[in-house]
CSV table of C-alpha atoms in Angstrom, one decimal:
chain,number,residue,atom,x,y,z
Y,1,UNK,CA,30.6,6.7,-21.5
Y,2,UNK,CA,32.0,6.2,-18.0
Y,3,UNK,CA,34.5,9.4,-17.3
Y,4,UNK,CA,38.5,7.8,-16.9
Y,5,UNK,CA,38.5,9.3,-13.2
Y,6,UNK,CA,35.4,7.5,-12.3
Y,7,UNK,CA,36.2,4.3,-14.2
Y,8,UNK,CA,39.6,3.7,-12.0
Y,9,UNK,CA,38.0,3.8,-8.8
Y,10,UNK,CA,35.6,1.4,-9.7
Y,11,UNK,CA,35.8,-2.7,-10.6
Y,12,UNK,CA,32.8,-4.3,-12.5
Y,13,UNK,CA,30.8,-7.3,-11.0
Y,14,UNK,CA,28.3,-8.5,-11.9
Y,15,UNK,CA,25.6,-7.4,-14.8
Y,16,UNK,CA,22.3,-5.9,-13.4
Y,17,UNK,CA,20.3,-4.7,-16.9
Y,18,UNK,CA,21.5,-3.9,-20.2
Y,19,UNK,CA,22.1,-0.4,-19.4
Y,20,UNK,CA,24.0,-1.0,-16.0
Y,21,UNK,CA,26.8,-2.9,-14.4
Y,22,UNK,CA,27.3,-3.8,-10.5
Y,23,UNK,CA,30.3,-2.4,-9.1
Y,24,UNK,CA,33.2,-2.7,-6.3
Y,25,UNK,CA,34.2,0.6,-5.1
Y,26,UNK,CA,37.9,0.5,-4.9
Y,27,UNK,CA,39.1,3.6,-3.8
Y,28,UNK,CA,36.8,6.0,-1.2
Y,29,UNK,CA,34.2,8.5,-3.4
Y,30,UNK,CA,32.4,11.1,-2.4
Y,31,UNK,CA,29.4,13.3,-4.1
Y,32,UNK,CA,28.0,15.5,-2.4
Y,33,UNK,CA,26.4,14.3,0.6
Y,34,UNK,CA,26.9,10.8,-0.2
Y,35,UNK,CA,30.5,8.6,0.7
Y,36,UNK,CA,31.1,5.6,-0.8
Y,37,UNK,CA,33.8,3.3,1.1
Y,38,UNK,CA,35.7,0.9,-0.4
Y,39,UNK,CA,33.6,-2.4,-0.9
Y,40,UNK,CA,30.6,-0.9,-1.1
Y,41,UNK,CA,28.8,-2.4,-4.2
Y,42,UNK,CA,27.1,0.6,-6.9
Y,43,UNK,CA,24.9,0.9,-10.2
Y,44,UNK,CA,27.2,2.6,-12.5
Y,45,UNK,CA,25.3,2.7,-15.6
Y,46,UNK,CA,26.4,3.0,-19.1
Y,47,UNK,CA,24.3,5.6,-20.5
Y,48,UNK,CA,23.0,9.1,-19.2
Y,49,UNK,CA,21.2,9.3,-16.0
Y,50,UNK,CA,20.5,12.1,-13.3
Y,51,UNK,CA,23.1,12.5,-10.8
Y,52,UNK,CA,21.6,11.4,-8.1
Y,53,UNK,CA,21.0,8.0,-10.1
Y,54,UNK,CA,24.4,7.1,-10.7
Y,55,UNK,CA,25.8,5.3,-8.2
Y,56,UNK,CA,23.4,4.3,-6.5
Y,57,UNK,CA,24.2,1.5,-3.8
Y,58,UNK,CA,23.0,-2.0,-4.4
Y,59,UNK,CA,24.9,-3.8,-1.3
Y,60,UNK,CA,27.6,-3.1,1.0
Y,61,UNK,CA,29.6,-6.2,0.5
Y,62,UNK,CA,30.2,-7.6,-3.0
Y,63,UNK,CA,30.2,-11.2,-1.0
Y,64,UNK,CA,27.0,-10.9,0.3
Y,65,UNK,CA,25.6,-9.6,-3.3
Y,66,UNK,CA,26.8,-12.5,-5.2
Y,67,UNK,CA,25.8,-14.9,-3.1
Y,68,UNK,CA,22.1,-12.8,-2.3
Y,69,UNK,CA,22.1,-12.9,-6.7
Y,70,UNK,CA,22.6,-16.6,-6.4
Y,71,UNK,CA,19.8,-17.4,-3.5
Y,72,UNK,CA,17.2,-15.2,-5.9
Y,73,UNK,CA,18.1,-16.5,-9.2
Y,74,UNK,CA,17.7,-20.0,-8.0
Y,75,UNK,CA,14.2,-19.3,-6.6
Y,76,UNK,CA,12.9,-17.6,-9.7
Y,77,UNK,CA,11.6,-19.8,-11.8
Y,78,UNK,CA,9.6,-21.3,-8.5
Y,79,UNK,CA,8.4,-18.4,-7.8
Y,80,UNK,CA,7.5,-16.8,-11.9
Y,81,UNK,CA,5.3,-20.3,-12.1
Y,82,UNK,CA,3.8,-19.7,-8.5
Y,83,UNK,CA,2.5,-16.8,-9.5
Y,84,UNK,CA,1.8,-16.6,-12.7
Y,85,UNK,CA,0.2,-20.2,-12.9
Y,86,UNK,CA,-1.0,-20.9,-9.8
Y,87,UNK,CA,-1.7,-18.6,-7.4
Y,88,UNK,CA,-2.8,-15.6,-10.1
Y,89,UNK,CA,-5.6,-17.7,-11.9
Y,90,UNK,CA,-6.9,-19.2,-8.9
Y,91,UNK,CA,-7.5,-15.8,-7.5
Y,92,UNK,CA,-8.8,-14.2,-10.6
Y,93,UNK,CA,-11.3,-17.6,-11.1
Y,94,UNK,CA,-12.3,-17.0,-7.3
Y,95,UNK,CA,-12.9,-13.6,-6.5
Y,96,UNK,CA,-12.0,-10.7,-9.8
Y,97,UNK,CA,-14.4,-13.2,-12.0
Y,98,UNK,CA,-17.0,-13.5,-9.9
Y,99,UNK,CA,-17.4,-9.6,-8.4
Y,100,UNK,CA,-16.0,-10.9,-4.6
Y,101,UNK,CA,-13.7,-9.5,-2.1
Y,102,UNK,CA,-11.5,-12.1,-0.5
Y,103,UNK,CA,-10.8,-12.3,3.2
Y,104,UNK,CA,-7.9,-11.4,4.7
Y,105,UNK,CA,-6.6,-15.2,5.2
Y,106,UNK,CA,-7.2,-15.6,1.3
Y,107,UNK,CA,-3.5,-15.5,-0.5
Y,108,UNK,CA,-3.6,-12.5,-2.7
Y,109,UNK,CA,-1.0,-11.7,-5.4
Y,110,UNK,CA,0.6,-8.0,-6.4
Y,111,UNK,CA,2.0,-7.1,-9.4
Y,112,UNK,CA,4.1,-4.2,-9.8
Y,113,UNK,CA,4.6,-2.4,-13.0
Y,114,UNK,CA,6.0,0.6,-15.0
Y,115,UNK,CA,5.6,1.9,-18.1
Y,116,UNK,CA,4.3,-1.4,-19.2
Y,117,UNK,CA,7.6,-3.1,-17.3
Y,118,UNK,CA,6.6,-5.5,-14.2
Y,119,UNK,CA,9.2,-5.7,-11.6
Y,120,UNK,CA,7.8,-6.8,-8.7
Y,121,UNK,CA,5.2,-10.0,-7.6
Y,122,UNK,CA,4.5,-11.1,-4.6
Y,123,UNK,CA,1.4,-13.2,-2.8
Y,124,UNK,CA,0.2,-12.0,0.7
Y,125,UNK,CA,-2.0,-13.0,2.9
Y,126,UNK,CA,-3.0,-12.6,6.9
Y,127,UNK,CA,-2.5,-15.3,9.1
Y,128,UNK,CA,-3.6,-15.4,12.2
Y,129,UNK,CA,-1.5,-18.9,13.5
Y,130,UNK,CA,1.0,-15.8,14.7
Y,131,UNK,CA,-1.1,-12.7,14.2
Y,132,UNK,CA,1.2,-11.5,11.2
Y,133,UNK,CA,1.2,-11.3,7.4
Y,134,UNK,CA,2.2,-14.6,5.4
Y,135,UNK,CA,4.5,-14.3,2.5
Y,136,UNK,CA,4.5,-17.2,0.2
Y,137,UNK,CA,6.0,-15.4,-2.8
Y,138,UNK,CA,7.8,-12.4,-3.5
Y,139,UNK,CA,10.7,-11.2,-6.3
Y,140,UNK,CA,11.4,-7.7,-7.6
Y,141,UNK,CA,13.7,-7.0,-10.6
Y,142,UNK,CA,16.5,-3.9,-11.4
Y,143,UNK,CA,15.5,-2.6,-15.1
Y,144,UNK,CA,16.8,0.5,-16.9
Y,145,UNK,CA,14.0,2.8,-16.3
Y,146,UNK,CA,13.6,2.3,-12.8
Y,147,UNK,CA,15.7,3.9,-9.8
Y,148,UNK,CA,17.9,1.3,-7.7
Y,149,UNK,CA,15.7,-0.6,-5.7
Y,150,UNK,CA,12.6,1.2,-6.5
Y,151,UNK,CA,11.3,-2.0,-7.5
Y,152,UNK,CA,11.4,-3.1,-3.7
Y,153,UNK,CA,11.0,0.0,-1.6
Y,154,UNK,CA,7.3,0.1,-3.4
Y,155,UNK,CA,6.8,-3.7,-3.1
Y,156,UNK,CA,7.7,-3.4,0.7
Y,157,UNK,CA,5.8,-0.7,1.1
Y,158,UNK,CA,2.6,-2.2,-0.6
Y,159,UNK,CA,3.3,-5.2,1.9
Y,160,UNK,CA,3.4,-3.1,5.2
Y,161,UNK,CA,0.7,-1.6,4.5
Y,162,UNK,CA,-1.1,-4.0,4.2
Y,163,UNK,CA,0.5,-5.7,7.2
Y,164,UNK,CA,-1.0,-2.5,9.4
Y,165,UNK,CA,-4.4,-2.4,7.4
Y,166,UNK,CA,-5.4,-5.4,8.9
Y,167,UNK,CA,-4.6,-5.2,12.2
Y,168,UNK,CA,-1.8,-8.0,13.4
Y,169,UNK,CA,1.6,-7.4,14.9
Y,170,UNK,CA,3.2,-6.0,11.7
Y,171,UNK,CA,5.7,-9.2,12.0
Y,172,UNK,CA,5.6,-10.7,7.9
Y,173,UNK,CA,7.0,-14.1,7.9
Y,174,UNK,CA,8.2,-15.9,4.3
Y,175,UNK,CA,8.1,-19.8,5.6
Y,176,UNK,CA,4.6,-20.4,6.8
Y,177,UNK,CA,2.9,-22.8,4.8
Y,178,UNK,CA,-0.4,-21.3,2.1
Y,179,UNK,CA,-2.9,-22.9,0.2
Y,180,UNK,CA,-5.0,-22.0,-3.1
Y,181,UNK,CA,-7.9,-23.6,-4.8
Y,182,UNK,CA,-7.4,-24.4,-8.8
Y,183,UNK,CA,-9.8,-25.9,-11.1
Y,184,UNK,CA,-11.2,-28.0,-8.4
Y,185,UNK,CA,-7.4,-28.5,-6.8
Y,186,UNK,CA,-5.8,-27.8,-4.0
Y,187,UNK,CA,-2.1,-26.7,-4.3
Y,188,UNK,CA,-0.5,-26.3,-1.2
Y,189,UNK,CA,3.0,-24.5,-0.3
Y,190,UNK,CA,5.8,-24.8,2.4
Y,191,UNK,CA,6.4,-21.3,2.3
Y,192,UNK,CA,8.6,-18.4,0.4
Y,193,UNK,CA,10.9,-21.0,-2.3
Y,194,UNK,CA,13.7,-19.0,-0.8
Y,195,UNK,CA,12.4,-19.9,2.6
Y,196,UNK,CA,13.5,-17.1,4.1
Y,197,UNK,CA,13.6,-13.1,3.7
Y,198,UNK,CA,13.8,-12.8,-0.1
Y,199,UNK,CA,17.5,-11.9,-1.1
Y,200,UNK,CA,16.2,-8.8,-2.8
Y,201,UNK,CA,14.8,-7.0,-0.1
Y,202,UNK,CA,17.6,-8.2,2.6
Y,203,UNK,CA,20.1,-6.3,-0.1
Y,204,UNK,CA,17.5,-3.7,0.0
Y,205,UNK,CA,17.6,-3.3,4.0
Y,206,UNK,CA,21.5,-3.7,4.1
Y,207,UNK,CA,21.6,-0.8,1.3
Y,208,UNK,CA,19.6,1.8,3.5
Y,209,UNK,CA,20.7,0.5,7.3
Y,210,UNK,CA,17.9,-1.7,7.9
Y,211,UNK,CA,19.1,-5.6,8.4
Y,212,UNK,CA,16.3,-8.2,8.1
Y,213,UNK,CA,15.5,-11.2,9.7
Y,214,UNK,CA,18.7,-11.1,12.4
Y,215,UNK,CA,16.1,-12.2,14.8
Y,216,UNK,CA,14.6,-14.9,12.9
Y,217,UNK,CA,16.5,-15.6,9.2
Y,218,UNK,CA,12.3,-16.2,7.9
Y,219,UNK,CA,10.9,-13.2,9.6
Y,220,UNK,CA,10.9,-9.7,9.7
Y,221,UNK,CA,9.8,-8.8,13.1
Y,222,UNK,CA,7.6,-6.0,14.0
Y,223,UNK,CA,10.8,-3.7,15.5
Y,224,UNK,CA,12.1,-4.5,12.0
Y,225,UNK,CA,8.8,-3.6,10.3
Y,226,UNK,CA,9.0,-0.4,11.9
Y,227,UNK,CA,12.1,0.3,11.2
Y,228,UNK,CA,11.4,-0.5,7.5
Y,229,UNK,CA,8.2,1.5,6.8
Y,230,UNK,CA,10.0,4.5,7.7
Y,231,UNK,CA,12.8,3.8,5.3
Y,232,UNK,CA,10.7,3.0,2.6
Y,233,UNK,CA,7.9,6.0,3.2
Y,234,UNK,CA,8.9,9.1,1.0
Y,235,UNK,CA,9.3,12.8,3.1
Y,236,UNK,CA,10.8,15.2,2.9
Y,237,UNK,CA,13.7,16.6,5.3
Y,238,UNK,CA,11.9,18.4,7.3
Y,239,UNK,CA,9.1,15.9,7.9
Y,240,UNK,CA,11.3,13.3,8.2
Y,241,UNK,CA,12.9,15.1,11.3
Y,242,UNK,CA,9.7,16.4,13.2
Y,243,UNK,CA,8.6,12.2,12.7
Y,244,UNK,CA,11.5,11.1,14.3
Y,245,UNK,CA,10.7,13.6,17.2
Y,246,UNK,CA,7.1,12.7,17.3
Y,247,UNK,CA,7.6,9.4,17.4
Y,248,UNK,CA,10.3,9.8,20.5
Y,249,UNK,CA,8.6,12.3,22.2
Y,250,UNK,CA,4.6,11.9,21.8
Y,251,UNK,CA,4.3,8.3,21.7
Y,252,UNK,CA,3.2,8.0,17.9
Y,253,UNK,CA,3.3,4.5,16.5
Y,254,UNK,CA,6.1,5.1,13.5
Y,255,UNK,CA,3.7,2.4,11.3
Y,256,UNK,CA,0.4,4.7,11.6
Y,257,UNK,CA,2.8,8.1,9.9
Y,258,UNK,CA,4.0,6.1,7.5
Y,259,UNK,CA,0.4,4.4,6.7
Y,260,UNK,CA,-1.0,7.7,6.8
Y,261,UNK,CA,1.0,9.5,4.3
Y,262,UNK,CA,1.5,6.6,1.6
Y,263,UNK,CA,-2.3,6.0,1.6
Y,264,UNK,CA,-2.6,9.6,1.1
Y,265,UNK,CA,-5.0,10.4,4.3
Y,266,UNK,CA,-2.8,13.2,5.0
Y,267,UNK,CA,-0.3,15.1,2.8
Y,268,UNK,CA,3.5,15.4,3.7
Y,269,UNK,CA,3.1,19.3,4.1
Y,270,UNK,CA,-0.3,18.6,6.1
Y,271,UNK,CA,1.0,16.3,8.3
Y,272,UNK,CA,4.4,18.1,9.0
Y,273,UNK,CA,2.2,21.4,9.4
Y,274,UNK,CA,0.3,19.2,12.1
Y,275,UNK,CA,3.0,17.6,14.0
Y,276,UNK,CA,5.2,21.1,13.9
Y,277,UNK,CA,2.1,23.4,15.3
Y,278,UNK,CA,0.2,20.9,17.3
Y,279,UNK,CA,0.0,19.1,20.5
Y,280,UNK,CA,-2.9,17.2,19.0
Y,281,UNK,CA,-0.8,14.9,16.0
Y,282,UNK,CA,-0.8,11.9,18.1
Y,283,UNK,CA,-5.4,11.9,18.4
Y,284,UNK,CA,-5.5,13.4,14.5
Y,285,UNK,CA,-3.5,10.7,13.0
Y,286,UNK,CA,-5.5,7.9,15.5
Y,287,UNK,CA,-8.8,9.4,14.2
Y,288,UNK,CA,-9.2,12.3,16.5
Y,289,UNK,CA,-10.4,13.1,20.0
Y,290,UNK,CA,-13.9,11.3,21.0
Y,291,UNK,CA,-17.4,13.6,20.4
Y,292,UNK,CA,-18.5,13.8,23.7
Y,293,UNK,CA,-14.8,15.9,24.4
Y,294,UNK,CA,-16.3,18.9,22.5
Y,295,UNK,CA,-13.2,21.5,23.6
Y,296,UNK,CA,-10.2,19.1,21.7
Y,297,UNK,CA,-12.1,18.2,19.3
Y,298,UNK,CA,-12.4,22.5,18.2
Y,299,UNK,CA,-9.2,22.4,19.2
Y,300,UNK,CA,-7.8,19.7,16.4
Y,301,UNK,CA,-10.5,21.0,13.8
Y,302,UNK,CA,-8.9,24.4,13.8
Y,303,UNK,CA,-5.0,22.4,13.1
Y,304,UNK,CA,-6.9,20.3,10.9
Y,305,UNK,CA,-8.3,23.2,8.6
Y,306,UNK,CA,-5.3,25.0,8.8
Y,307,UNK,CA,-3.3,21.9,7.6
Y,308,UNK,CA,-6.0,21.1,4.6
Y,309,UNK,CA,-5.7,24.7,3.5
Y,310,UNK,CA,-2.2,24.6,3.3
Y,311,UNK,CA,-1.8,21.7,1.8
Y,312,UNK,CA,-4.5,22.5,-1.2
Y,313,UNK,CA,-2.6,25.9,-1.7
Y,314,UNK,CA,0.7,24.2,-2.7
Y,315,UNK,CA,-0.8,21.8,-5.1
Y,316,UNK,CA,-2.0,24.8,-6.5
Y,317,UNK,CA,1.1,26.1,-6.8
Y,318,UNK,CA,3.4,22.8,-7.6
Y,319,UNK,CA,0.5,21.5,-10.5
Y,320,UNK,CA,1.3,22.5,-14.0
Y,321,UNK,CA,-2.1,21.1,-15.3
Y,322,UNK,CA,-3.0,23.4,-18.2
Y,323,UNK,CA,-6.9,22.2,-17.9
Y,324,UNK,CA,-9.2,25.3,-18.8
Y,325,UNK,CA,-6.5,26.9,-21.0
Y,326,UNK,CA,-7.3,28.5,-24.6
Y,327,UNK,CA,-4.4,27.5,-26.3
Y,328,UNK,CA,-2.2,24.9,-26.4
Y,329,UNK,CA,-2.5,20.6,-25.6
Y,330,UNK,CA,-3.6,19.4,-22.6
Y,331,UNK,CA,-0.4,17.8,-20.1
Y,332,UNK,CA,-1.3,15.9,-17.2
Y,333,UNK,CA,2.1,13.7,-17.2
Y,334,UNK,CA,5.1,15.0,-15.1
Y,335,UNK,CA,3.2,17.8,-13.5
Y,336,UNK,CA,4.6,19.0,-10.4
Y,337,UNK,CA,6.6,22.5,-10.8
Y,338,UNK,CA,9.0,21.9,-7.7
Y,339,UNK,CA,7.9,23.6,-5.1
Y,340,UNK,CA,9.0,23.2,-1.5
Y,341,UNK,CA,8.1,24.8,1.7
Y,342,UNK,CA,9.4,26.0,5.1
Y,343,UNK,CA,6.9,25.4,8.2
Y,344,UNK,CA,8.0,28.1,10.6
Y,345,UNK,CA,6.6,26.3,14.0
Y,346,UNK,CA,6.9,29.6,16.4
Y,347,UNK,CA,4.5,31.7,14.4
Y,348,UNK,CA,2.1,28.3,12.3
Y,349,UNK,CA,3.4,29.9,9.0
Y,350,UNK,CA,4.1,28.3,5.7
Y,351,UNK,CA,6.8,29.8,3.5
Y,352,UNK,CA,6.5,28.2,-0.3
Y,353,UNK,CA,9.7,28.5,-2.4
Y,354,UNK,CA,8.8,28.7,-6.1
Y,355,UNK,CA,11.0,27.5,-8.6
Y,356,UNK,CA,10.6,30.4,-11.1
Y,357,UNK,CA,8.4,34.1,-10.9
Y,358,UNK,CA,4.7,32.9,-10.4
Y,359,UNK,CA,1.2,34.7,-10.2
Y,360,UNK,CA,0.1,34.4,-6.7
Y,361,UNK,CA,-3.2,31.9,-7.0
Y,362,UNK,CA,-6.7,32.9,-4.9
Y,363,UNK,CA,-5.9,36.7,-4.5
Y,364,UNK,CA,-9.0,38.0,-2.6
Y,365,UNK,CA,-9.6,41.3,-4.7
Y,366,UNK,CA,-7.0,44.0,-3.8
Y,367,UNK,CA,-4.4,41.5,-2.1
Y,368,UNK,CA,-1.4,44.0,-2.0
Y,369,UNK,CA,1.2,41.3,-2.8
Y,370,UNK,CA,3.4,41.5,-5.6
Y,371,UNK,CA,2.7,40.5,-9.1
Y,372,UNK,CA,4.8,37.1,-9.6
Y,373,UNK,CA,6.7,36.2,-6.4
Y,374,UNK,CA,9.3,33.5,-5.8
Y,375,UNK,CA,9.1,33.1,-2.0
Y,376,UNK,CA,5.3,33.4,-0.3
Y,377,UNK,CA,5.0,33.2,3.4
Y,378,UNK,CA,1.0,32.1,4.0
Y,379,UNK,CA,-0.5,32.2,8.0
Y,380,UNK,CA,-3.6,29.6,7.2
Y,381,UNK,CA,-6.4,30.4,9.7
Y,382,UNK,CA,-9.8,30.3,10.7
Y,383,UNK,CA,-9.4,32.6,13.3
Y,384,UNK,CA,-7.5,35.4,12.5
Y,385,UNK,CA,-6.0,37.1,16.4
Y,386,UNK,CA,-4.0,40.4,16.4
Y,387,UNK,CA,-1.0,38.6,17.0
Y,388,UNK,CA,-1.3,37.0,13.0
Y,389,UNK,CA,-1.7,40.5,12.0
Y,390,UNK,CA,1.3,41.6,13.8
Y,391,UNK,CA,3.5,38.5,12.0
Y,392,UNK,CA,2.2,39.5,8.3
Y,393,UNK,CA,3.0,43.3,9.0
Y,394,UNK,CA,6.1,42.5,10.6
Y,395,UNK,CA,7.0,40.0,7.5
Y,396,UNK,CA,6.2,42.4,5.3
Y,397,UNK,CA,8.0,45.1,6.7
Y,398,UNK,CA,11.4,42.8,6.1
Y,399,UNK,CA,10.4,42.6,2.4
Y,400,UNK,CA,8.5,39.3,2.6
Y,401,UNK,CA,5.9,38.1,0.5
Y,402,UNK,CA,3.1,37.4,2.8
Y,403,UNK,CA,-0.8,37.0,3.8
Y,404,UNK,CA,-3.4,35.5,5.2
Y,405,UNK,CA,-4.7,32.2,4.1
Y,406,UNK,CA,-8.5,32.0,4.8
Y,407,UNK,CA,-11.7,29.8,4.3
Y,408,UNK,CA,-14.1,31.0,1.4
Y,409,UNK,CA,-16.4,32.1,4.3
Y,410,UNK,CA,-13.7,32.7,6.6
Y,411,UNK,CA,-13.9,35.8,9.0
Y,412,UNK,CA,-11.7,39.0,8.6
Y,413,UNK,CA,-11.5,41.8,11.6
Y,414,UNK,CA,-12.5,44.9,10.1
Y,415,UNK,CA,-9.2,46.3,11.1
Y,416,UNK,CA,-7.1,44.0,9.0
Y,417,UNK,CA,-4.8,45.8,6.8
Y,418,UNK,CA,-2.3,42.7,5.5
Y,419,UNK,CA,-2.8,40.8,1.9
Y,420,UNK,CA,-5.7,38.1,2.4
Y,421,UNK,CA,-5.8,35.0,-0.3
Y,422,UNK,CA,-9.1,33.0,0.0
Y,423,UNK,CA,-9.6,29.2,0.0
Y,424,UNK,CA,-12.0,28.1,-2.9
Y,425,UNK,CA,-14.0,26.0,0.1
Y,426,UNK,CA,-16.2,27.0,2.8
Y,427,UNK,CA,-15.8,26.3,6.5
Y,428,UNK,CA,-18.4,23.3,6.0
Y,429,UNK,CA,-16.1,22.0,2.7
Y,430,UNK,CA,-13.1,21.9,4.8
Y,431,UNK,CA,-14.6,20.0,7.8
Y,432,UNK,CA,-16.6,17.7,5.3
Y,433,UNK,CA,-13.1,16.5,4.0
Y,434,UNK,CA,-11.5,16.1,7.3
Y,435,UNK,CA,-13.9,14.0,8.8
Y,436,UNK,CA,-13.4,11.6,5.8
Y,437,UNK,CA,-9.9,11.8,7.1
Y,438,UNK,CA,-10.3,11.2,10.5
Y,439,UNK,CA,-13.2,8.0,9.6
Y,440,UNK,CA,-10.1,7.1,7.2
Y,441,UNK,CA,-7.9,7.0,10.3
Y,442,UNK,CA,-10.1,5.3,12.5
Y,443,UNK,CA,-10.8,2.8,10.6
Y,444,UNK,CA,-7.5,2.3,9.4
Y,445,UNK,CA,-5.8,-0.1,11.6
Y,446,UNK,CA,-8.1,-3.2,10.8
């Protein structure tokens, strides 16, 4: 049930699923952190939801919805037979049937699902007429299950990604004309049936400050791609600050983050433990600094190891995996226990906050720290200096919970006298997996 208060503020528009309505906001709402002005056009739905679902914005004029609703509805049914007749066998006959990998010219489709749900298609491919990514279909859907435009942050996400993989401008344009093979045919197309920016994902960009296609009503331009993959690239506060600064101050191409952290090559609390305690962020996300420059290349290894081990100490702490336990079933769905963290850039440390009383993982025999701790303040190293050992004393002294985070192997002066909590991998483990990182990186940007 919708509360009286919430009701009155509010005036129904159009139908989005069968557990939410579109709505006007009539009178000026706040939550929180979030204001909603007048004409600003909401999910309100029915049923029970988080907080921070309700209410989500779909558009920021009910005009421009109705009328976005209206271009996408017509250019369904176009697109649903595009890709589900035409463009989806041909590739499946061509390439997944026959063990090949297509080129990037070659029109590939996506389909994105949930829980069995699809909401999204779309058919990409590389054309190099204007050194871009071709669209020739794309559609998302709003379904109960499924946060407010989830459906196309992922899609557009899947699509820029791609758009930097292989190496053109990052400018995706929805009116350039494709061609598959089928059954001995060719079917040729003009372009996207809405031919222009789909109506989805121009609500989508209106929603979170990003307009599409101003430039060009059939293009999203590579400032606009930009602009886009940041909006649609997960981080957290704090990341999401130091990026912004990075990318002002040190010259960092915004698409090469945002590639970086939704194909996984580094982890948001690697990367923001790199970019917060490193001059070297800009040549570790590019691949890192060239062999023969022996000096920075030490120099990012050391940032590097530093940012792997922290990053493999708080999926220790946020995973919930029981695997090895003697009692109890097995859960590896909805596993993460809600941990944050705190980089402190002045002394490279890495404060976790727990979100209940937990067993301090990898102690390193007597570690001095407290049984279960809610708060633990790590200084990941390789080598360990005085001055780390002053910080862990000093911590400590103010009633922190804190220590040295080492390698397996990793070398302690004999005059250490602070908590220590070892790494399961060796020095060689840790470079191993960075190099794969830094190859990653290189090879990245097609």
């Amino acid at each position: 049930m919708v509360p009286d208060a919430l009701a009155s503020s509010l005036a129904p528009l159009a139908v989005v699923d069968e557990a939410s309505l579109a709505c006007v906001v009539l009178t000026p709402l706040s939550d929180g952190d979030r204001a909603l002005a007048p004409g600003t056009v909401v999910r309100l739905f029915l049923g029970e939801v988080a907080p921070e679902h309700q209410l989500a914005v779909l558009d920021l004029d009910p005009l421009l919805y109705i009328s976005s609703l209206e271009e996408e509805l017509l250019a369904r049914e176009a697109g649903l037979a595009r890709m589900l007749d035409e463009i989806g066998p041909a590739y499946e006959h061509a390439f997944i049937d026959r063990g090949r990998r297509p080129r990037d010219f070659v029109v590939r489709p996506v389909r994105l699902a949930c829980q069995n749900v699809v909401v999204g298609y779309a058919a990409i491919a590389q054309d190099s007429a204007f050194d871009g990514l071709s669209v020739p279909a794309w559609m998302t859907a709003e379904v109960p299950h499924v946060a407010t435009h989830e459906a196309n942050r992922a899609l557009a996400a899947l699509t820029l990604c791609d758009a930097f993989a292989r190496g053109g401008t990052m400018e995706i344009r929805f009116d350039r004309p494709a061609s598959v093979n089928l059954d001995g045919r060719t079917i040729r197309y003009a372009g996207h049936p809405e031919g222009r920016v789909p109506a989805s994902l121009r609500r989508y960009g209106r929603a979170t400050g990003v307009p599409l296609g101003t430039d060009d009503p059939a293009s999203i331009s590579p400032a606009e791609a930009r602009e886009l993959f940041l909006t649609v690239t997960p981080m957290p506060r704090g990341l999401r600050a130091r990026v912004g600064a990075a990318v002002a101050a040190d010259g960092i191409g915004p698409e090469r983050i945002c590639y970086a952290l939704l194909s996984q090559v580094w982890r948001e609390i690697e990367l923001e433990l790199l970019l917060a305690t490193s001059e070297h962020g800009a040549s570790v996300l590019a691949g890192g600094a060239a062999w023969t420059h022996r000096s920075l290349r030490q120099a990012e290894a050391d940032v590097c190891r530093a940012a792997l081990m922290a990053g493999m100490y708080y999926r220790r702490l946020n995973g919930r995996d029981s695997a090895g336990a003697a009692d109890g079933v097995r859960v590896v769905e909805d596993v993460s226990a809600g941990v944050t963290w705190t980089i402190h850039e002045d002394t490279g440390a890495v404060e976790y906050h727990l979100s209940e009383p937990t067993v301090p993982p990898w102690r390193a025999g007597d570690s001095a720290l407290p049984a279960t701790v809610v708060s633990l303040t790590l200084l990941p190293r390789i080598h360990v200096s005085d001055g780390d050992l002053a910080v862990v004393r000093a911590l400590r002294t103010h009633g922190a919970a804190a220590a040295l985070l080492l390698p397996q192997d990793g070398w302690l002066p004999a005059e250490a006298d602070v908590p220590v909590l070892r790494c399961p991998d060796r020095l060689a483990d840790l470079d191993r997996a960075i190099e794969d990182k830094l190859l990653t990186s290189r090879l990245a940007r097609g």
